[in-house]
Short mmCIF file of C-alpha atoms in Angstrom, two decimals:
data_model
loop_
_atom_site.label_atom_id
_atom_site.label_comp_id
_atom_site.label_asym_id
_atom_site.label_seq_id
_atom_site.Cartn_x
_atom_site.Cartn_y
_atom_site.Cartn_z
CA MET A 1 -116.04 43.54 107.04
CA THR A 2 -114.43 41.40 105.33
CA THR A 3 -110.45 40.59 104.85
CA THR A 4 -108.85 40.36 101.32
CA THR A 5 -105.86 38.51 101.28
CA ILE A 6 -103.08 39.46 98.48
CA ALA A 7 -100.82 36.48 97.39
CA PRO A 8 -97.59 37.33 96.70
CA GLU A 9 -96.62 37.12 92.96
CA PRO A 10 -94.14 34.52 92.22
CA ALA A 11 -90.83 35.45 91.84
CA SER A 12 -89.93 34.92 87.93
CA PRO A 13 -86.74 32.34 87.06
CA ALA A 14 -84.83 36.01 86.16
CA GLY A 15 -85.15 37.21 89.68
CA HIS A 16 -84.40 33.72 91.07
CA GLN A 17 -80.67 33.36 89.20
CA GLN A 18 -80.08 36.85 89.94
CA GLU A 19 -80.37 36.63 93.48
CA ALA A 20 -78.67 33.28 93.53
CA ALA A 21 -75.70 34.98 91.76
CA HIS A 22 -75.83 37.86 94.19
CA ARG A 23 -75.32 35.27 97.01
CA ARG A 24 -72.71 33.60 95.84
CA THR A 25 -71.15 36.74 94.95
CA ARG A 26 -71.32 37.82 98.51
CA ALA A 27 -69.98 34.43 99.73
CA VAL A 28 -66.43 34.54 97.71
CA PRO A 29 -63.68 36.20 99.81
CA ALA A 30 -61.76 39.09 98.02
CA PRO A 31 -58.03 37.35 96.98
CA ILE A 32 -55.40 37.77 99.02
CA PRO A 33 -53.25 40.56 97.65
CA PHE A 34 -49.77 39.46 96.80
CA GLY A 35 -47.92 41.96 98.81
CA ARG A 36 -49.29 40.52 101.77
CA ILE A 37 -48.28 36.85 100.31
CA ALA A 38 -44.98 38.26 99.79
CA GLY A 39 -44.53 39.55 103.47
CA ILE A 40 -45.92 36.12 104.83
CA GLU A 41 -43.22 34.28 102.66
CA LEU A 42 -40.45 36.68 104.02
CA ARG A 43 -41.26 35.63 107.51
CA LYS A 44 -41.36 32.33 106.89
CA MET A 45 -38.00 32.64 105.78
CA PHE A 46 -36.42 33.61 108.99
CA ASP A 47 -38.61 32.48 111.63
CA THR A 48 -37.61 29.17 111.90
CA ARG A 49 -34.45 27.87 113.64
CA SER A 50 -32.60 26.94 110.60
CA GLY A 51 -33.79 30.05 109.11
CA PHE A 52 -32.41 32.25 111.73
CA TRP A 53 -28.95 30.87 111.95
CA LEU A 54 -28.46 31.17 108.30
CA VAL A 55 -28.96 34.61 108.44
CA ALA A 56 -27.37 34.97 112.04
CA SER A 57 -24.46 33.23 110.21
CA ILE A 58 -23.97 36.00 107.28
CA GLY A 59 -23.35 38.73 109.99
CA ILE A 60 -21.25 36.72 111.90
CA LEU A 61 -19.00 35.26 108.84
CA ALA A 62 -18.71 38.98 107.57
CA VAL A 63 -17.17 40.09 110.85
CA ILE A 64 -14.60 37.29 110.89
CA ALA A 65 -14.09 37.89 107.44
CA THR A 66 -13.04 41.03 107.66
CA ALA A 67 -11.26 40.95 110.91
CA ALA A 68 -9.04 38.24 109.27
CA ILE A 69 -8.35 40.54 106.08
CA ILE A 70 -7.33 43.31 108.62
CA VAL A 71 -4.97 41.12 110.94
CA PHE A 72 -3.47 38.72 108.20
CA SER A 73 -3.06 40.73 104.85
CA ASP A 74 -0.07 42.49 104.22
CA ASP A 75 -0.75 46.66 103.60
CA ASP A 76 -0.59 46.48 100.29
CA ALA A 77 -3.52 43.43 100.14
CA LEU A 78 -5.95 45.97 101.79
CA THR A 79 -8.30 46.70 98.89
CA TYR A 80 -12.06 47.20 98.61
CA GLY A 81 -11.59 44.18 96.64
CA MET A 82 -10.24 42.18 98.87
CA PHE A 83 -12.61 42.76 101.81
CA ALA A 84 -15.55 42.56 99.41
CA THR A 85 -14.29 39.11 97.92
CA ALA A 86 -13.66 37.89 101.42
CA ILE A 87 -17.28 38.94 102.88
CA GLY A 88 -18.85 37.54 99.14
CA ILE A 89 -17.49 34.17 99.52
CA PRO A 90 -19.43 32.64 102.65
CA MET A 91 -22.61 34.43 101.68
CA ALA A 92 -22.00 32.60 98.16
CA VAL A 93 -22.74 29.33 99.85
CA ILE A 94 -25.27 30.56 102.66
CA LEU A 95 -27.85 32.41 100.49
CA PRO A 96 -28.55 29.54 98.28
CA MET A 97 -29.43 27.56 101.10
CA ILE A 98 -31.52 29.82 102.26
CA SER A 99 -33.57 29.92 98.42
CA VAL A 100 -33.36 26.25 98.86
CA LEU A 101 -35.51 26.01 102.29
CA SER A 102 -37.86 28.49 101.28
CA VAL A 103 -39.33 26.04 98.74
CA SER A 104 -38.64 22.65 100.14
CA SER A 105 -39.35 23.14 103.77
CA GLU A 106 -43.28 23.58 102.34
CA TRP A 107 -43.05 20.05 101.46
CA SER A 108 -40.43 18.75 104.59
CA SER A 109 -42.13 20.07 107.19
CA ARG A 110 -45.85 19.90 105.44
CA THR A 111 -46.63 23.57 105.65
CA ALA A 112 -47.72 23.27 102.21
CA LEU A 113 -51.05 21.86 103.29
CA THR A 114 -51.78 25.03 105.04
CA THR A 115 -50.09 27.06 102.77
CA PHE A 116 -52.55 26.30 99.85
CA THR A 117 -55.13 25.71 101.25
CA LEU A 118 -54.97 29.53 102.47
CA VAL A 119 -53.99 30.49 99.26
CA PRO A 120 -55.49 27.76 96.67
CA SER A 121 -53.10 29.50 94.01
CA ARG A 122 -49.70 28.01 93.99
CA GLY A 123 -48.23 30.50 91.17
CA LYS A 124 -49.21 33.21 93.58
CA VAL A 125 -47.21 31.94 96.33
CA ILE A 126 -44.33 30.12 94.48
CA GLY A 127 -44.15 33.86 92.48
CA ALA A 128 -43.38 35.43 95.83
CA LYS A 129 -40.91 33.21 97.02
CA ALA A 130 -39.13 34.02 93.53
CA VAL A 131 -39.03 37.46 93.93
CA LEU A 132 -38.12 37.28 97.52
CA THR A 133 -35.18 35.07 96.46
CA VAL A 134 -34.11 37.57 93.99
CA ALA A 135 -34.50 40.56 96.62
CA LEU A 136 -32.49 38.88 98.67
CA GLY A 137 -29.88 38.41 96.68
CA VAL A 138 -29.62 42.12 95.92
CA VAL A 139 -29.89 43.19 99.29
CA SER A 140 -27.38 40.86 100.89
CA MET A 141 -24.41 41.43 98.14
CA THR A 142 -25.34 45.40 98.48
CA ALA A 143 -24.95 45.25 102.25
CA ALA A 144 -21.78 42.84 101.42
CA LEU A 145 -20.10 45.64 99.71
CA GLY A 146 -20.81 48.27 102.10
CA ILE A 147 -19.55 46.22 104.85
CA GLY A 148 -16.47 45.73 102.72
CA ALA A 149 -16.27 49.08 102.17
CA LEU A 150 -16.16 49.69 106.10
CA GLY A 151 -13.41 47.09 106.27
CA ASN A 152 -11.35 48.53 103.91
CA LEU A 153 -11.74 52.24 105.48
CA LEU A 154 -11.09 50.85 108.70
CA GLY A 155 -7.76 48.49 107.90
CA THR A 156 -6.25 51.08 105.97
CA SER A 157 -6.51 53.46 108.86
CA ILE A 158 -5.04 51.22 111.31
CA ALA A 159 -2.39 49.94 108.88
CA GLY A 160 -1.63 54.06 108.24
CA VAL A 161 -2.34 53.42 104.49
CA ASP A 162 -4.74 55.24 101.50
CA PRO A 163 -7.62 52.70 100.78
CA VAL A 164 -7.53 51.57 97.66
CA TRP A 165 -11.28 51.62 95.73
CA ASP A 166 -10.65 48.95 93.08
CA LEU A 167 -14.09 47.43 92.81
CA THR A 168 -15.81 49.20 89.73
CA ALA A 169 -19.73 49.74 89.54
CA VAL A 170 -19.69 47.19 86.46
CA ILE A 171 -18.60 44.77 88.66
CA PHE A 172 -20.52 45.61 91.29
CA ALA A 173 -23.47 45.04 89.35
CA GLN A 174 -22.10 41.57 88.04
CA THR A 175 -21.35 40.22 91.45
CA ILE A 176 -24.82 40.90 92.20
CA LEU A 177 -26.16 39.03 89.36
CA ALA A 178 -23.88 36.27 89.89
CA GLN A 179 -25.01 36.09 93.62
CA ILE A 180 -28.75 36.26 92.00
CA ILE A 181 -27.86 33.36 89.67
CA GLY A 182 -26.19 31.19 92.96
CA MET A 183 -29.97 31.73 94.73
CA LEU A 184 -31.83 31.20 91.61
CA MET A 185 -29.80 27.63 91.48
CA GLY A 186 -30.99 26.66 94.80
CA PHE A 187 -34.71 28.01 94.23
CA MET A 188 -34.61 26.23 91.17
CA LEU A 189 -33.20 22.93 92.88
CA GLY A 190 -36.18 23.43 95.78
CA THR A 191 -38.89 23.36 93.33
CA LEU A 192 -36.96 20.39 91.61
CA PHE A 193 -36.67 18.43 94.66
CA ARG A 194 -38.88 19.43 96.85
CA SER A 195 -37.19 17.76 99.46
CA SER A 196 -34.12 20.04 101.89
CA PRO A 197 -31.88 17.19 101.94
CA ALA A 198 -32.04 16.41 98.45
CA ALA A 199 -31.59 19.73 97.23
CA ILE A 200 -28.97 20.94 99.43
CA VAL A 201 -26.85 17.60 98.15
CA GLY A 202 -27.84 18.67 94.69
CA TYR A 203 -26.87 22.11 95.04
CA PHE A 204 -23.04 21.12 96.38
CA VAL A 205 -23.01 18.56 93.11
CA TYR A 206 -23.72 21.81 91.32
CA ALA A 207 -21.19 24.01 93.12
CA LEU A 208 -18.49 21.72 93.86
CA VAL A 209 -18.61 18.56 91.82
CA LEU A 210 -19.77 19.49 88.36
CA PRO A 211 -16.54 22.13 88.41
CA THR A 212 -14.10 19.90 89.46
CA ILE A 213 -15.27 17.31 86.33
CA SER A 214 -14.95 20.36 84.20
CA ASN A 215 -11.57 21.68 85.23
CA ALA A 216 -10.64 17.90 84.72
CA LEU A 217 -11.75 17.91 81.44
CA VAL A 218 -10.06 21.05 80.66
CA MET A 219 -6.73 19.41 81.08
CA VAL A 220 -7.45 16.42 79.05
CA ASN A 221 -9.92 17.45 76.38
CA GLU A 222 -9.27 20.19 73.90
CA TRP A 223 -12.78 20.45 72.45
CA TRP A 224 -13.70 21.03 76.24
CA ARG A 225 -11.02 23.26 76.81
CA ASP A 226 -12.69 25.19 73.91
CA ASN A 227 -16.38 25.21 73.96
CA GLY A 228 -16.53 24.26 77.65
CA SER A 229 -17.84 27.91 79.07
CA TRP A 230 -20.86 27.49 76.42
CA LEU A 231 -22.10 24.26 78.70
CA ASP A 232 -20.15 25.06 82.62
CA LEU A 233 -22.51 27.48 84.37
CA ASN A 234 -19.80 27.98 86.99
CA TRP A 235 -17.32 28.58 84.26
CA ALA A 236 -19.18 31.39 82.33
CA SER A 237 -20.73 33.27 85.58
CA THR A 238 -16.83 33.17 87.13
CA ARG A 239 -16.51 36.02 84.44
CA LEU A 240 -18.62 38.18 85.88
CA PHE A 241 -15.90 38.86 88.77
CA ASP A 242 -13.91 40.24 86.07
CA ASN A 243 -14.03 43.28 83.70
CA ASP A 244 -13.42 41.26 80.35
CA MET A 245 -17.59 40.38 79.93
CA THR A 246 -17.73 40.29 75.86
CA ARG A 247 -20.60 39.68 73.99
CA GLU A 248 -19.32 36.08 73.29
CA ALA A 249 -19.22 35.94 77.40
CA TRP A 250 -22.27 37.35 77.54
CA ALA A 251 -23.94 34.68 75.20
CA GLN A 252 -21.83 31.99 76.76
CA LEU A 253 -23.29 32.62 80.37
CA GLY A 254 -27.40 32.72 78.67
CA THR A 255 -26.62 29.49 76.96
CA ALA A 256 -25.37 28.06 80.48
CA SER A 257 -27.74 29.48 82.37
CA ALA A 258 -30.64 28.00 79.95
CA ILE A 259 -29.08 24.71 80.02
CA TRP A 260 -28.29 24.09 83.94
CA LEU A 261 -30.83 26.83 85.53
CA LEU A 262 -33.79 27.97 83.04
CA VAL A 263 -34.88 24.48 81.82
CA PRO A 264 -34.54 22.23 85.09
CA LEU A 265 -36.42 25.57 86.63
CA LEU A 266 -39.24 25.20 84.30
CA ILE A 267 -39.56 21.48 85.19
CA GLY A 268 -39.34 22.10 89.17
CA LEU A 269 -42.43 24.98 88.57
CA ARG A 270 -44.41 22.22 86.71
CA LEU A 271 -43.88 19.88 89.46
CA VAL A 272 -44.64 22.60 92.23
CA LEU A 273 -48.08 22.94 90.66
CA LYS A 274 -48.92 19.76 89.74
CA SER A 275 -47.95 17.37 92.03
CA GLU A 276 -50.01 16.37 94.82
CA VAL A 277 -49.21 17.71 98.28
CA LYS A 278 -49.31 14.95 101.17
#
């Protein structure tokens, strides 16, 4: 009895290539969904001590501002616009700080090493932060205006006068847009400096120092008095709180936003996407 050994046929080069490609395909994990990245970035905004107290201060200051209007204002000054303005002013300062820290804290606390290792696509992470910045601005200002409505009802009922609803839907939308511009300014400074102290100082220069210089130029320079609203973002965005937003005012807002917001943001995004993480 004899035994016949059959040697296996050698695999063709095409078979080897297909098998290797199949192994590589199985080894590559599925990309992380954008929704999951956004959820993680949202949690990172508030799970630090600074983020928690910034959010807590919004609620605390909203209550203090509402109580101050009720206690110290005259009865004829108890209007919806008064409550909304009193609550919106501290939010206009605090919320941009959150957008600044959402970007700059990645570098200052060196979490970028972990973030961009788990998600190599920096564009997705920065895109999630940008979407959350806009969403937070919309939600927070809507909540502020809601608290203002409750304060108006409470204050007028205590004073025994009829509530005055002097905030139109147009002003409501424009107020939210003004807050979004402020938060995008903080986001832009975070991407541009990638350092929390530098970005915060830069924001206060934008929000306080440059408008002061602009106001001084208005008093001494006729050309600036006539054309400054095309170049001063604070000047152009202040008109959002009024009912006189003409086509020229919108054009001035777009021009000033392109100069002070869009161009620096594009530069900052390029630096974030290309700079070395240490």
